[in-house]
Amino acid sequence: MKMKKMLVVLPVSTLFIGALAGCGGESDKVSQSASPAASTPSSPPVTLTVEVFDRGIQGQPDLNNNTWTRYINDNFGKQNNAIVKFVAVPRSQEIDKLNVLMAAGEAPDVSFTYDSATVSRYAKVNGIVQLNDLLAKHGKELTNYLGKTVLSYGLFDGKQMAIPAKRTSLAWNGMFIRKDWLDKLGMPVPTTRDELYNTLVAFRDKNPGGVDGVIPWGLAATGLNYNYGNLGESFWGKESEEQFVTAPYSWLRPGNKDAMRFLNKLYNEKLISPDFALDKTAKQADADLTNGKIGFFSANWDYPLRQNISQPLKANVPTANYVPIDVFQNYEGKYKKIAYNENGVNVIIPKSSKNAELAIKYLNWMADPKNLFFLQYGQEGVNHKMVNGIPQVINQTGDNMQTSYLNLDYTLVVNGVELGDPEKNIKALAASAPGYEEVAEQSYKISTTDTYTSFFFDTPNESNIKFGKTLGDMNKLMTDKLIVCKPPEFDALYDKLVAEYLAAGAQAVTDENVKIYKAMQASKK
């Protein structure tokens, strides 16, 4: 799928890390038990520790003892005289928790983070293992699978310090509206920002779902699944590429103030979840969504199709029908929206690890198509069924339950469906929610139209390493404060918060980004 791209710098949150310097296809059949070992090992097994996200999903299995972890131990552990032990880290605290473990020299042998700035900091203080030699010796299949482009996102100062996962789906945010509510009101699907506003007002005033506490636009605290879609982009004015990619966050972009003012207007007119800023885990937003109270929301492109949302919603409100929409048009007449780069999560091996070689062997084993397929889809007839040559997950509870989409937290070499064929991957995405295939296809198409991606700086930004965590926290607080303040207070508060933000390090980050960007452009000449 082709996408027209621009470049932008994404927000990253970093932590100060001290005291580290010392420190095949779907048809493949896979057995769930190991083949007999060629010989009985004479030494006791080695324990390989691997990080896994704890997402707090209701009814989730033991994250260290389930169908998937047993498969890993039977098919990798036994063959390598190892026991793979999983260390759960809360998803909402992944950077904070990883930082504590790294500083204490207790991080899992296979650790990971989505924040490349954090990896950069670890690399600089010699807190993680350089992987070039290990990859060359034990990572042939892994290297071939990821390819040069994906691996380049793990290079720092020319050295391979992280193993980025391959992201097979570049779609990011999606926006969804209750079509059944629109039909009841006799209103069309909105196609512009003004039409969406009028629709939200109608949801508030006429409550077409007849629910207690109708919420026209469902939202949670900044930084979680629920977001503002590409609302901001629809207000942004023209910028040069240099301006666009070097600004941390969006506070100084032309038009951004108007975007925030629009959200403030919606909140003060009771069109947004009233207590969104207190919903730090998005559990309230999920509850409102699955209980049929929300008319419109923006989140991951496939959010309403996910098992933890679609099943309770269908049980609670069988008539609910969310359809994807695209309403935020910019000055060019385009619906600019961010998409993912080709890389996903960054896997790192802490310097404190005594099992770096085994860790690379583990990732290399995972890159084998038959192993990757099982970890994503499991056993045919039990964990998935084949429909027109495409596997469809059979949603389950207990040991067989997947706590993230296609076991994302156990398949660290890939983010997204991997069937070895881009066309099959897209079909599998659509088939991931039986009965919602058309919705999935529409949402994916919208989310990959008029997109831009983040700009990858090939040199660590020292100011971002120093101030990134502070700026990330400030960004969330600023957004929430500006949405909930009284309209007469908005302009003065916006100017005050942005000035504080620049003084707290954003100006230094911007200046250094400009310097790195210019050096990168000069090197191309």
Short mmCIF file of C-alpha atoms in Angstrom, two decimals:
data_model
loop_
_atom_site.label_atom_id
_atom_site.label_comp_id
_atom_site.label_asym_id
_atom_site.label_seq_id
_atom_site.Cartn_x
_atom_site.Cartn_y
_atom_site.Cartn_z
CA MET A 1 0.00 0.00 0.00
CA LYS A 2 1.47 3.29 -1.07
CA MET A 3 1.33 6.28 1.20
CA LYS A 4 2.22 9.88 0.55
CA LYS A 5 4.49 10.82 3.42
CA MET A 6 5.81 13.90 5.17
CA LEU A 7 8.09 13.89 8.15
CA VAL A 8 7.49 14.83 11.76
CA VAL A 9 9.19 14.26 15.07
CA LEU A 10 7.11 12.17 17.43
CA PRO A 11 6.82 12.78 21.15
CA VAL A 12 9.01 10.52 23.18
CA SER A 13 9.29 10.21 26.92
CA THR A 14 12.64 9.49 28.45
CA LEU A 15 13.91 8.93 31.95
CA PHE A 16 17.20 9.86 33.51
CA ILE A 17 19.05 6.62 33.94
CA GLY A 18 21.82 6.67 36.47
CA ALA A 19 24.51 4.22 37.45
CA LEU A 20 24.25 2.20 34.27
CA ALA A 21 27.79 2.73 33.04
CA GLY A 22 29.06 0.24 35.57
CA CYS A 23 26.72 -2.04 35.12
CA GLY A 24 6.36 -20.06 6.28
CA GLY A 25 3.10 -19.59 6.03
CA GLU A 26 -0.21 -20.31 7.72
CA SER A 27 -0.26 -23.92 6.48
CA ASP A 28 2.78 -24.92 8.50
CA LYS A 29 1.92 -27.46 11.17
CA VAL A 30 3.64 -26.92 14.49
CA SER A 31 3.73 -29.34 17.35
CA GLN A 32 3.03 -27.93 20.79
CA SER A 33 5.67 -30.14 22.33
CA ALA A 34 9.35 -30.34 21.77
CA SER A 35 11.09 -32.95 19.69
CA PRO A 36 13.21 -35.35 21.73
CA ALA A 37 16.60 -33.91 22.48
CA ALA A 38 19.51 -35.50 20.65
CA SER A 39 21.30 -35.98 23.95
CA THR A 40 20.57 -35.33 27.57
CA PRO A 41 22.31 -32.12 28.71
CA SER A 42 24.79 -32.65 31.49
CA SER A 43 24.48 -29.17 33.00
CA PRO A 44 21.41 -27.63 34.66
CA PRO A 45 19.25 -25.45 32.39
CA VAL A 46 19.93 -21.72 32.09
CA THR A 47 17.09 -19.33 32.93
CA LEU A 48 16.46 -16.76 30.21
CA THR A 49 14.32 -13.88 31.49
CA VAL A 50 12.04 -12.11 29.00
CA GLU A 51 9.93 -9.02 29.56
CA VAL A 52 6.19 -9.18 28.87
CA PHE A 53 3.58 -6.44 29.19
CA ASP A 54 0.86 -6.84 31.78
CA ARG A 55 -2.10 -5.03 30.23
CA GLY A 56 -4.47 -5.82 33.07
CA ILE A 57 -6.99 -7.52 30.77
CA GLN A 58 -9.91 -9.02 32.66
CA GLY A 59 -9.64 -12.80 32.90
CA GLN A 60 -6.12 -12.92 31.49
CA PRO A 61 -4.10 -16.11 32.10
CA ASP A 62 -0.94 -16.40 34.12
CA LEU A 63 1.47 -14.40 31.95
CA ASN A 64 4.30 -16.79 32.80
CA ASN A 65 2.37 -20.05 32.37
CA ASN A 66 -0.07 -20.36 29.50
CA THR A 67 -0.45 -21.96 26.08
CA TRP A 68 2.06 -19.58 24.50
CA THR A 69 4.76 -19.66 27.17
CA ARG A 70 4.62 -23.44 27.33
CA TYR A 71 5.05 -23.63 23.57
CA ILE A 72 8.11 -21.38 23.85
CA ASN A 73 9.65 -23.51 26.58
CA ASP A 74 8.83 -26.79 24.82
CA ASN A 75 10.11 -25.70 21.41
CA PHE A 76 12.95 -23.33 22.30
CA GLY A 77 13.80 -23.89 25.93
CA LYS A 78 14.27 -27.64 25.87
CA GLN A 79 16.32 -27.55 22.67
CA ASN A 80 18.67 -25.01 24.22
CA ASN A 81 18.81 -26.41 27.74
CA ALA A 82 17.03 -23.30 28.98
CA ILE A 83 13.98 -22.24 30.90
CA VAL A 84 12.32 -19.11 29.55
CA LYS A 85 10.87 -17.08 32.41
CA PHE A 86 8.61 -14.09 31.70
CA VAL A 87 8.82 -10.93 33.80
CA ALA A 88 5.58 -8.92 33.76
CA VAL A 89 5.81 -5.12 33.48
CA PRO A 90 2.68 -2.92 33.63
CA ARG A 91 2.03 -1.50 30.14
CA SER A 92 1.16 1.96 31.47
CA GLN A 93 4.46 2.14 33.38
CA GLU A 94 6.76 0.44 30.92
CA ILE A 95 9.47 3.11 30.75
CA ASP A 96 9.44 3.91 34.48
CA LYS A 97 9.59 0.24 35.44
CA LEU A 98 12.27 -0.59 32.89
CA ASN A 99 14.37 2.31 34.13
CA VAL A 100 14.20 1.03 37.71
CA LEU A 101 15.13 -2.51 36.67
CA MET A 102 18.00 -1.30 34.49
CA ALA A 103 19.43 0.92 37.21
CA ALA A 104 19.29 -1.98 39.67
CA GLY A 105 20.91 -4.40 37.21
CA GLU A 106 17.79 -6.57 37.32
CA ALA A 107 16.27 -5.99 33.88
CA PRO A 108 15.24 -9.14 31.96
CA ASP A 109 17.76 -10.60 29.51
CA VAL A 110 15.30 -9.68 26.75
CA SER A 111 13.89 -6.25 27.54
CA PHE A 112 12.05 -3.82 25.30
CA THR A 113 10.58 -0.34 24.96
CA TYR A 114 8.80 1.66 22.29
CA ASP A 115 10.84 4.74 23.18
CA SER A 116 13.97 5.06 21.02
CA ALA A 117 15.23 7.98 23.12
CA THR A 118 15.38 5.68 26.13
CA VAL A 119 17.41 3.18 24.10
CA SER A 120 19.71 6.00 23.04
CA ARG A 121 20.32 6.93 26.65
CA TYR A 122 21.09 3.33 27.62
CA ALA A 123 23.47 3.04 24.69
CA LYS A 124 25.32 6.21 25.63
CA VAL A 125 25.99 5.11 29.22
CA ASN A 126 27.05 1.62 28.09
CA GLY A 127 24.03 0.05 29.74
CA ILE A 128 23.10 -2.32 26.90
CA VAL A 129 24.92 -4.88 24.78
CA GLN A 130 26.23 -4.06 21.30
CA LEU A 131 24.65 -6.66 19.05
CA ASN A 132 26.60 -6.64 15.77
CA ASP A 133 28.76 -9.70 16.49
CA LEU A 134 25.94 -11.65 18.16
CA LEU A 135 23.65 -11.04 15.20
CA ALA A 136 26.32 -12.11 12.75
CA LYS A 137 26.95 -15.33 14.68
CA HIS A 138 23.50 -16.33 15.96
CA GLY A 139 20.95 -14.13 14.19
CA LYS A 140 20.99 -15.06 10.51
CA GLU A 141 17.26 -15.81 10.25
CA LEU A 142 16.42 -12.79 12.39
CA THR A 143 18.56 -10.49 10.23
CA ASN A 144 17.07 -11.83 7.02
CA TYR A 145 13.55 -11.44 8.36
CA LEU A 146 13.89 -7.88 9.62
CA GLY A 147 16.01 -6.52 6.78
CA LYS A 148 18.37 -3.58 6.63
CA THR A 149 15.74 -0.82 6.81
CA VAL A 150 14.07 -2.08 10.00
CA LEU A 151 17.41 -2.84 11.66
CA SER A 152 18.63 0.69 10.87
CA TYR A 153 16.20 2.05 13.48
CA GLY A 154 18.25 0.22 16.11
CA LEU A 155 21.56 1.80 15.08
CA PHE A 156 23.11 4.33 17.44
CA ASP A 157 26.40 5.92 16.45
CA GLY A 158 26.62 3.26 13.75
CA LYS A 159 26.35 0.36 16.19
CA GLN A 160 23.45 -2.10 16.48
CA MET A 161 22.22 -1.45 20.02
CA ALA A 162 18.59 -2.56 19.63
CA ILE A 163 16.57 -5.04 17.58
CA PRO A 164 13.49 -3.21 16.26
CA ALA A 165 10.47 -5.33 15.51
CA LYS A 166 9.08 -5.26 11.99
CA ARG A 167 5.81 -3.35 11.81
CA THR A 168 3.66 -5.01 9.15
CA SER A 169 0.69 -2.67 9.50
CA LEU A 170 1.41 1.06 9.29
CA ALA A 171 -2.12 2.19 10.17
CA TRP A 172 -2.32 4.07 13.49
CA ASN A 173 -5.36 6.06 14.60
CA GLY A 174 -8.94 5.61 13.49
CA MET A 175 -12.19 7.48 14.16
CA PHE A 176 -15.56 5.80 14.66
CA ILE A 177 -19.16 6.94 14.97
CA ARG A 178 -22.43 5.21 15.90
CA LYS A 179 -24.16 4.72 12.55
CA ASP A 180 -27.28 3.38 14.29
CA TRP A 181 -27.56 6.68 16.19
CA LEU A 182 -27.19 8.65 12.97
CA ASP A 183 -29.89 6.55 11.32
CA LYS A 184 -32.24 7.11 14.23
CA LEU A 185 -31.72 10.87 13.94
CA GLY A 186 -31.95 10.82 10.15
CA MET A 187 -28.48 12.34 9.88
CA PRO A 188 -25.76 11.47 7.34
CA VAL A 189 -22.27 10.30 8.26
CA PRO A 190 -20.30 13.53 8.88
CA THR A 191 -17.54 14.37 6.40
CA THR A 192 -16.26 17.69 7.78
CA ARG A 193 -15.30 19.14 11.15
CA ASP A 194 -18.40 21.35 11.25
CA GLU A 195 -20.66 18.42 10.40
CA LEU A 196 -19.06 16.38 13.19
CA TYR A 197 -19.66 19.23 15.64
CA ASN A 198 -23.34 19.43 14.68
CA THR A 199 -23.62 15.66 15.04
CA LEU A 200 -22.08 15.73 18.52
CA VAL A 201 -24.58 18.41 19.56
CA ALA A 202 -27.44 16.25 18.26
CA PHE A 203 -26.10 13.26 20.21
CA ARG A 204 -26.01 15.38 23.37
CA ASP A 205 -29.44 16.96 22.98
CA LYS A 206 -31.43 14.06 21.51
CA ASN A 207 -29.67 11.06 23.08
CA PRO A 208 -30.60 8.65 20.28
CA GLY A 209 -29.40 5.66 22.28
CA GLY A 210 -31.62 6.50 25.23
CA VAL A 211 -28.74 5.92 27.64
CA ASP A 212 -28.11 7.33 31.08
CA GLY A 213 -25.25 9.82 30.72
CA VAL A 214 -24.80 10.02 26.96
CA ILE A 215 -21.23 10.93 25.87
CA PRO A 216 -21.04 12.47 22.38
CA TRP A 217 -17.21 12.14 22.16
CA GLY A 218 -15.55 9.49 24.30
CA LEU A 219 -12.12 10.36 25.68
CA ALA A 220 -9.61 9.24 28.30
CA ALA A 221 -6.53 10.89 29.83
CA THR A 222 -3.90 12.09 27.39
CA GLY A 223 -1.50 9.43 26.16
CA LEU A 224 -3.86 6.46 26.20
CA ASN A 225 -5.72 4.65 23.43
CA TYR A 226 -8.40 7.30 23.19
CA ASN A 227 -7.13 10.39 21.38
CA TYR A 228 -8.10 13.31 19.14
CA GLY A 229 -7.44 11.61 15.82
CA ASN A 230 -6.05 14.05 13.27
CA LEU A 231 -7.96 17.01 14.64
CA GLY A 232 -4.73 18.92 15.27
CA GLU A 233 -3.46 18.35 11.75
CA SER A 234 -6.67 19.82 10.33
CA PHE A 235 -5.88 23.15 12.02
CA TRP A 236 -2.13 23.27 11.37
CA GLY A 237 -0.91 25.80 8.83
CA LYS A 238 1.91 25.60 6.32
CA GLU A 239 5.46 24.88 7.55
CA SER A 240 8.76 24.05 5.95
CA GLU A 241 9.97 20.48 6.30
CA GLU A 242 12.67 21.63 8.71
CA GLN A 243 10.14 23.39 10.95
CA PHE A 244 7.78 20.45 10.82
CA VAL A 245 10.25 17.72 11.77
CA THR A 246 12.30 19.57 14.37
CA ALA A 247 9.57 20.86 16.68
CA PRO A 248 9.02 18.68 19.76
CA TYR A 249 5.28 18.18 20.08
CA SER A 250 3.04 20.72 18.35
CA TRP A 251 2.61 23.67 20.65
CA LEU A 252 4.20 26.23 18.34
CA ARG A 253 2.74 24.97 15.07
CA PRO A 254 0.62 27.56 13.29
CA GLY A 255 -3.00 26.76 14.05
CA ASN A 256 -2.36 24.45 17.01
CA LYS A 257 -3.82 26.98 19.43
CA ASP A 258 -7.07 26.94 17.46
CA ALA A 259 -7.12 23.14 17.57
CA MET A 260 -6.88 23.17 21.35
CA ARG A 261 -9.47 25.93 21.53
CA PHE A 262 -11.86 23.71 19.57
CA LEU A 263 -11.40 20.88 22.07
CA ASN A 264 -11.93 23.35 24.91
CA LYS A 265 -15.19 24.45 23.29
CA LEU A 266 -16.37 20.84 23.00
CA TYR A 267 -15.57 20.12 26.63
CA ASN A 268 -17.30 23.22 27.95
CA GLU A 269 -20.37 22.39 25.87
CA LYS A 270 -20.47 18.93 27.48
CA LEU A 271 -19.62 17.11 24.27
CA ILE A 272 -16.57 15.25 25.68
CA SER A 273 -16.34 12.67 28.50
CA PRO A 274 -16.76 14.87 31.61
CA ASP A 275 -14.06 13.18 33.73
CA PHE A 276 -11.66 12.14 30.96
CA ALA A 277 -8.60 13.67 32.67
CA LEU A 278 -9.14 11.40 35.70
CA ASP A 279 -9.39 8.27 33.56
CA LYS A 280 -5.70 7.37 33.77
CA THR A 281 -6.16 3.74 32.68
CA ALA A 282 -8.93 4.20 30.05
CA LYS A 283 -11.04 1.68 31.97
CA GLN A 284 -13.86 4.20 32.32
CA ALA A 285 -13.78 5.03 28.62
CA ASP A 286 -13.84 1.31 27.77
CA ALA A 287 -16.79 0.81 30.09
CA ASP A 288 -18.67 3.75 28.56
CA LEU A 289 -17.91 2.42 25.08
CA THR A 290 -19.00 -1.15 25.74
CA ASN A 291 -22.13 0.02 27.57
CA GLY A 292 -23.22 1.97 24.51
CA LYS A 293 -22.87 5.48 25.92
CA ILE A 294 -20.35 6.88 23.41
CA GLY A 295 -21.37 8.29 20.04
CA PHE A 296 -17.94 9.08 18.56
CA PHE A 297 -14.35 8.32 19.51
CA SER A 298 -10.84 8.08 18.12
CA ALA A 299 -8.35 5.36 19.06
CA ASN A 300 -6.24 2.70 17.32
CA TRP A 301 -7.58 2.00 13.85
CA ASP A 302 -8.92 -1.41 14.89
CA TYR A 303 -10.05 -0.59 18.43
CA PRO A 304 -13.79 -1.34 18.14
CA LEU A 305 -12.94 -4.66 16.48
CA ARG A 306 -10.87 -5.95 19.36
CA GLN A 307 -12.22 -8.79 21.47
CA ASN A 308 -12.29 -6.83 24.74
CA ILE A 309 -14.45 -4.14 23.07
CA SER A 310 -16.53 -5.88 20.39
CA GLN A 311 -17.77 -8.79 22.48
CA PRO A 312 -19.09 -6.90 25.54
CA LEU A 313 -20.51 -4.18 23.28
CA LYS A 314 -22.42 -6.76 21.25
CA ALA A 315 -23.69 -8.39 24.43
CA ASN A 316 -24.75 -5.09 26.01
CA VAL A 317 -26.03 -3.27 22.92
CA PRO A 318 -26.65 -5.69 20.04
CA THR A 319 -27.77 -2.86 17.72
CA ALA A 320 -24.63 -0.76 18.17
CA ASN A 321 -22.87 -0.17 14.86
CA TYR A 322 -19.62 1.80 14.75
CA VAL A 323 -18.38 2.84 11.31
CA PRO A 324 -15.04 4.53 10.46
CA ILE A 325 -15.08 8.16 9.30
CA ASP A 326 -12.61 10.77 8.04
CA VAL A 327 -13.67 14.34 8.86
CA PHE A 328 -10.63 16.47 9.69
CA GLN A 329 -9.54 18.20 6.48
CA ASN A 330 -6.61 20.64 6.42
CA TYR A 331 -5.88 23.80 4.43
CA GLU A 332 -4.68 21.69 1.48
CA GLY A 333 -7.93 19.77 1.34
CA LYS A 334 -6.18 16.67 2.68
CA TYR A 335 -6.87 14.54 5.73
CA LYS A 336 -3.30 14.48 7.05
CA LYS A 337 -2.70 11.90 9.73
CA ILE A 338 0.30 10.17 11.25
CA ALA A 339 1.19 6.57 10.40
CA TYR A 340 3.73 4.23 11.91
CA ASN A 341 7.26 3.84 10.60
CA GLU A 342 8.42 0.37 9.53
CA ASN A 343 9.84 -0.32 12.99
CA GLY A 344 7.97 -1.32 16.12
CA VAL A 345 9.13 -2.09 19.64
CA ASN A 346 12.88 -1.89 20.42
CA VAL A 347 14.32 -5.07 21.95
CA ILE A 348 17.47 -4.57 24.02
CA ILE A 349 19.80 -6.78 26.04
CA PRO A 350 20.98 -5.14 29.28
CA LYS A 351 24.71 -5.11 29.99
CA SER A 352 23.92 -6.89 33.24
CA SER A 353 22.63 -9.93 31.31
CA LYS A 354 24.74 -13.07 31.41
CA ASN A 355 22.70 -14.64 28.60
CA ALA A 356 23.13 -12.28 25.63
CA GLU A 357 23.98 -15.09 23.23
CA LEU A 358 20.94 -17.10 24.30
CA ALA A 359 18.76 -13.99 23.99
CA ILE A 360 19.72 -13.54 20.34
CA LYS A 361 19.18 -17.25 19.70
CA TYR A 362 15.69 -16.83 21.18
CA LEU A 363 14.83 -13.93 18.85
CA ASN A 364 16.33 -15.81 15.92
CA TRP A 365 14.16 -18.84 16.78
CA MET A 366 11.11 -16.60 16.94
CA ALA A 367 11.79 -15.28 13.42
CA ASP A 368 11.29 -18.78 11.99
CA PRO A 369 7.95 -18.58 10.12
CA LYS A 370 6.50 -21.72 11.74
CA ASN A 371 7.27 -20.48 15.26
CA LEU A 372 6.04 -16.98 14.57
CA PHE A 373 2.84 -18.33 13.04
CA PHE A 374 2.09 -20.49 16.06
CA LEU A 375 2.72 -17.65 18.50
CA GLN A 376 0.32 -15.45 16.54
CA TYR A 377 -2.36 -17.98 15.64
CA GLY A 378 -1.80 -21.15 17.64
CA GLN A 379 -3.19 -24.54 16.61
CA GLU A 380 -5.73 -24.84 13.80
CA GLY A 381 -9.14 -25.88 15.08
CA VAL A 382 -8.24 -24.79 18.59
CA ASN A 383 -6.83 -21.27 18.41
CA HIS A 384 -7.73 -20.38 14.82
CA LYS A 385 -9.73 -21.52 11.82
CA MET A 386 -8.87 -21.14 8.14
CA VAL A 387 -11.27 -19.13 5.98
CA ASN A 388 -10.41 -18.72 2.30
CA GLY A 389 -6.77 -19.43 3.07
CA ILE A 390 -6.61 -16.80 5.84
CA PRO A 391 -6.37 -17.72 9.55
CA GLN A 392 -8.98 -16.27 11.87
CA VAL A 393 -8.34 -16.23 15.61
CA ILE A 394 -10.88 -18.08 17.73
CA ASN A 395 -11.27 -15.81 20.76
CA GLN A 396 -10.89 -17.75 23.99
CA THR A 397 -10.50 -17.42 27.72
CA GLY A 398 -8.09 -19.09 30.11
CA ASP A 399 -4.74 -20.46 28.98
CA ASN A 400 -5.48 -19.92 25.28
CA MET A 401 -6.41 -16.26 25.69
CA GLN A 402 -4.27 -13.70 23.87
CA THR A 403 -3.83 -10.63 26.07
CA SER A 404 -2.79 -8.46 23.12
CA TYR A 405 -3.61 -8.51 19.43
CA LEU A 406 -2.01 -11.63 17.90
CA ASN A 407 0.11 -12.03 21.03
CA LEU A 408 2.04 -8.82 20.33
CA ASP A 409 3.71 -9.05 23.73
CA TYR A 410 5.10 -12.53 23.04
CA THR A 411 6.13 -11.96 19.39
CA LEU A 412 8.88 -9.41 19.89
CA VAL A 413 10.24 -9.55 16.33
CA VAL A 414 7.02 -8.30 14.73
CA ASN A 415 4.26 -5.77 15.30
CA GLY A 416 1.22 -6.89 13.33
CA VAL A 417 0.01 -9.79 11.22
CA GLU A 418 2.80 -11.77 9.57
CA LEU A 419 1.76 -14.29 6.93
CA GLY A 420 4.76 -13.69 4.68
CA ASP A 421 2.70 -11.80 2.09
CA PRO A 422 1.55 -8.13 2.36
CA GLU A 423 -1.75 -8.86 0.60
CA LYS A 424 -2.49 -11.76 2.92
CA ASN A 425 -1.57 -9.57 5.89
CA ILE A 426 -4.17 -6.98 4.91
CA LYS A 427 -6.83 -9.65 4.37
CA ALA A 428 -5.98 -11.12 7.77
CA LEU A 429 -6.36 -7.72 9.39
CA ALA A 430 -9.84 -7.43 7.96
CA ALA A 431 -10.67 -11.02 8.95
CA SER A 432 -9.53 -10.45 12.55
CA ALA A 433 -13.05 -9.38 13.46
CA PRO A 434 -15.54 -11.79 11.87
CA GLY A 435 -18.65 -9.90 10.81
CA TYR A 436 -16.74 -6.62 10.76
CA GLU A 437 -14.53 -7.26 7.73
CA GLU A 438 -15.92 -4.31 5.80
CA VAL A 439 -15.46 -1.97 8.76
CA ALA A 440 -11.87 -3.16 9.17
CA GLU A 441 -11.06 -2.64 5.50
CA GLN A 442 -12.59 0.86 5.50
CA SER A 443 -10.80 1.87 8.67
CA TYR A 444 -7.45 0.58 7.42
CA LYS A 445 -7.86 2.44 4.14
CA ILE A 446 -8.75 5.71 5.90
CA SER A 447 -5.87 5.36 8.35
CA THR A 448 -3.33 4.88 5.55
CA THR A 449 -4.52 7.77 3.36
CA ASP A 450 -2.78 11.20 3.37
CA THR A 451 -0.29 9.99 5.96
CA TYR A 452 3.08 11.20 7.21
CA THR A 453 5.60 9.41 9.43
CA SER A 454 7.97 10.37 12.20
CA PHE A 455 11.42 11.59 11.29
CA PHE A 456 14.26 9.38 12.45
CA PHE A 457 17.26 11.40 13.65
CA ASP A 458 20.44 9.40 13.14
CA THR A 459 22.18 11.13 16.05
CA PRO A 460 20.94 11.11 19.66
CA ASN A 461 19.57 14.46 20.82
CA GLU A 462 21.26 15.10 24.16
CA SER A 463 18.71 17.73 25.14
CA ASN A 464 15.88 15.31 24.44
CA ILE A 465 17.60 12.68 26.56
CA LYS A 466 17.93 15.22 29.35
CA PHE A 467 14.52 16.89 29.15
CA GLY A 468 12.36 14.36 27.29
CA LYS A 469 10.66 12.81 30.34
CA THR A 470 9.84 16.21 31.78
CA LEU A 471 8.51 17.46 28.46
CA GLY A 472 6.42 14.33 27.95
CA ASP A 473 4.79 14.73 31.35
CA MET A 474 4.24 18.45 30.77
CA ASN A 475 2.68 17.78 27.38
CA LYS A 476 -0.02 15.60 28.91
CA LEU A 477 -0.79 18.04 31.71
CA MET A 478 -0.89 21.00 29.34
CA THR A 479 -3.35 19.26 27.05
CA ASP A 480 -5.70 18.26 29.86
CA LYS A 481 -5.58 21.71 31.50
CA LEU A 482 -6.32 23.53 28.26
CA ILE A 483 -9.27 21.31 27.44
CA VAL A 484 -10.99 21.76 30.82
CA CYS A 485 -10.27 25.43 31.55
CA LYS A 486 -12.96 28.12 31.24
CA PRO A 487 -13.06 29.62 27.71
CA PRO A 488 -12.17 33.19 28.88
CA GLU A 489 -9.00 31.77 30.50
CA PHE A 490 -7.88 29.78 27.47
CA ASP A 491 -5.65 32.24 25.57
CA ALA A 492 -3.67 33.43 28.59
CA LEU A 493 -3.26 29.89 29.90
CA TYR A 494 -2.09 28.58 26.51
CA ASP A 495 0.58 31.27 26.21
CA LYS A 496 1.71 30.74 29.81
CA LEU A 497 1.99 26.95 29.52
CA VAL A 498 3.84 27.09 26.19
CA ALA A 499 6.34 29.59 27.60
CA GLU A 500 6.98 27.28 30.57
CA TYR A 501 7.30 24.33 28.22
CA LEU A 502 9.93 26.04 26.10
CA ALA A 503 11.87 27.09 29.19
CA ALA A 504 11.73 23.53 30.58
CA GLY A 505 13.80 22.23 27.68
CA ALA A 506 11.63 22.29 24.55
CA GLN A 507 13.61 25.16 23.06
CA ALA A 508 16.88 23.33 23.68
CA VAL A 509 15.48 20.15 22.09
CA THR A 510 14.28 22.14 19.07
CA ASP A 511 17.62 23.87 18.61
CA GLU A 512 19.50 20.58 18.74
CA ASN A 513 17.02 18.93 16.37
CA VAL A 514 17.63 21.71 13.88
CA LYS A 515 21.39 21.23 14.17
CA ILE A 516 21.14 17.45 13.63
CA TYR A 517 18.65 17.85 10.79
CA LYS A 518 20.89 20.30 8.92
CA ALA A 519 23.89 18.02 9.35
CA MET A 520 21.89 15.09 7.94
CA GLN A 521 20.78 17.14 4.94
CA ALA A 522 24.34 18.36 4.32
CA SER A 523 25.65 14.79 4.34
CA LYS A 524 23.31 13.91 1.47
CA LYS A 525 24.90 16.50 -0.84
#
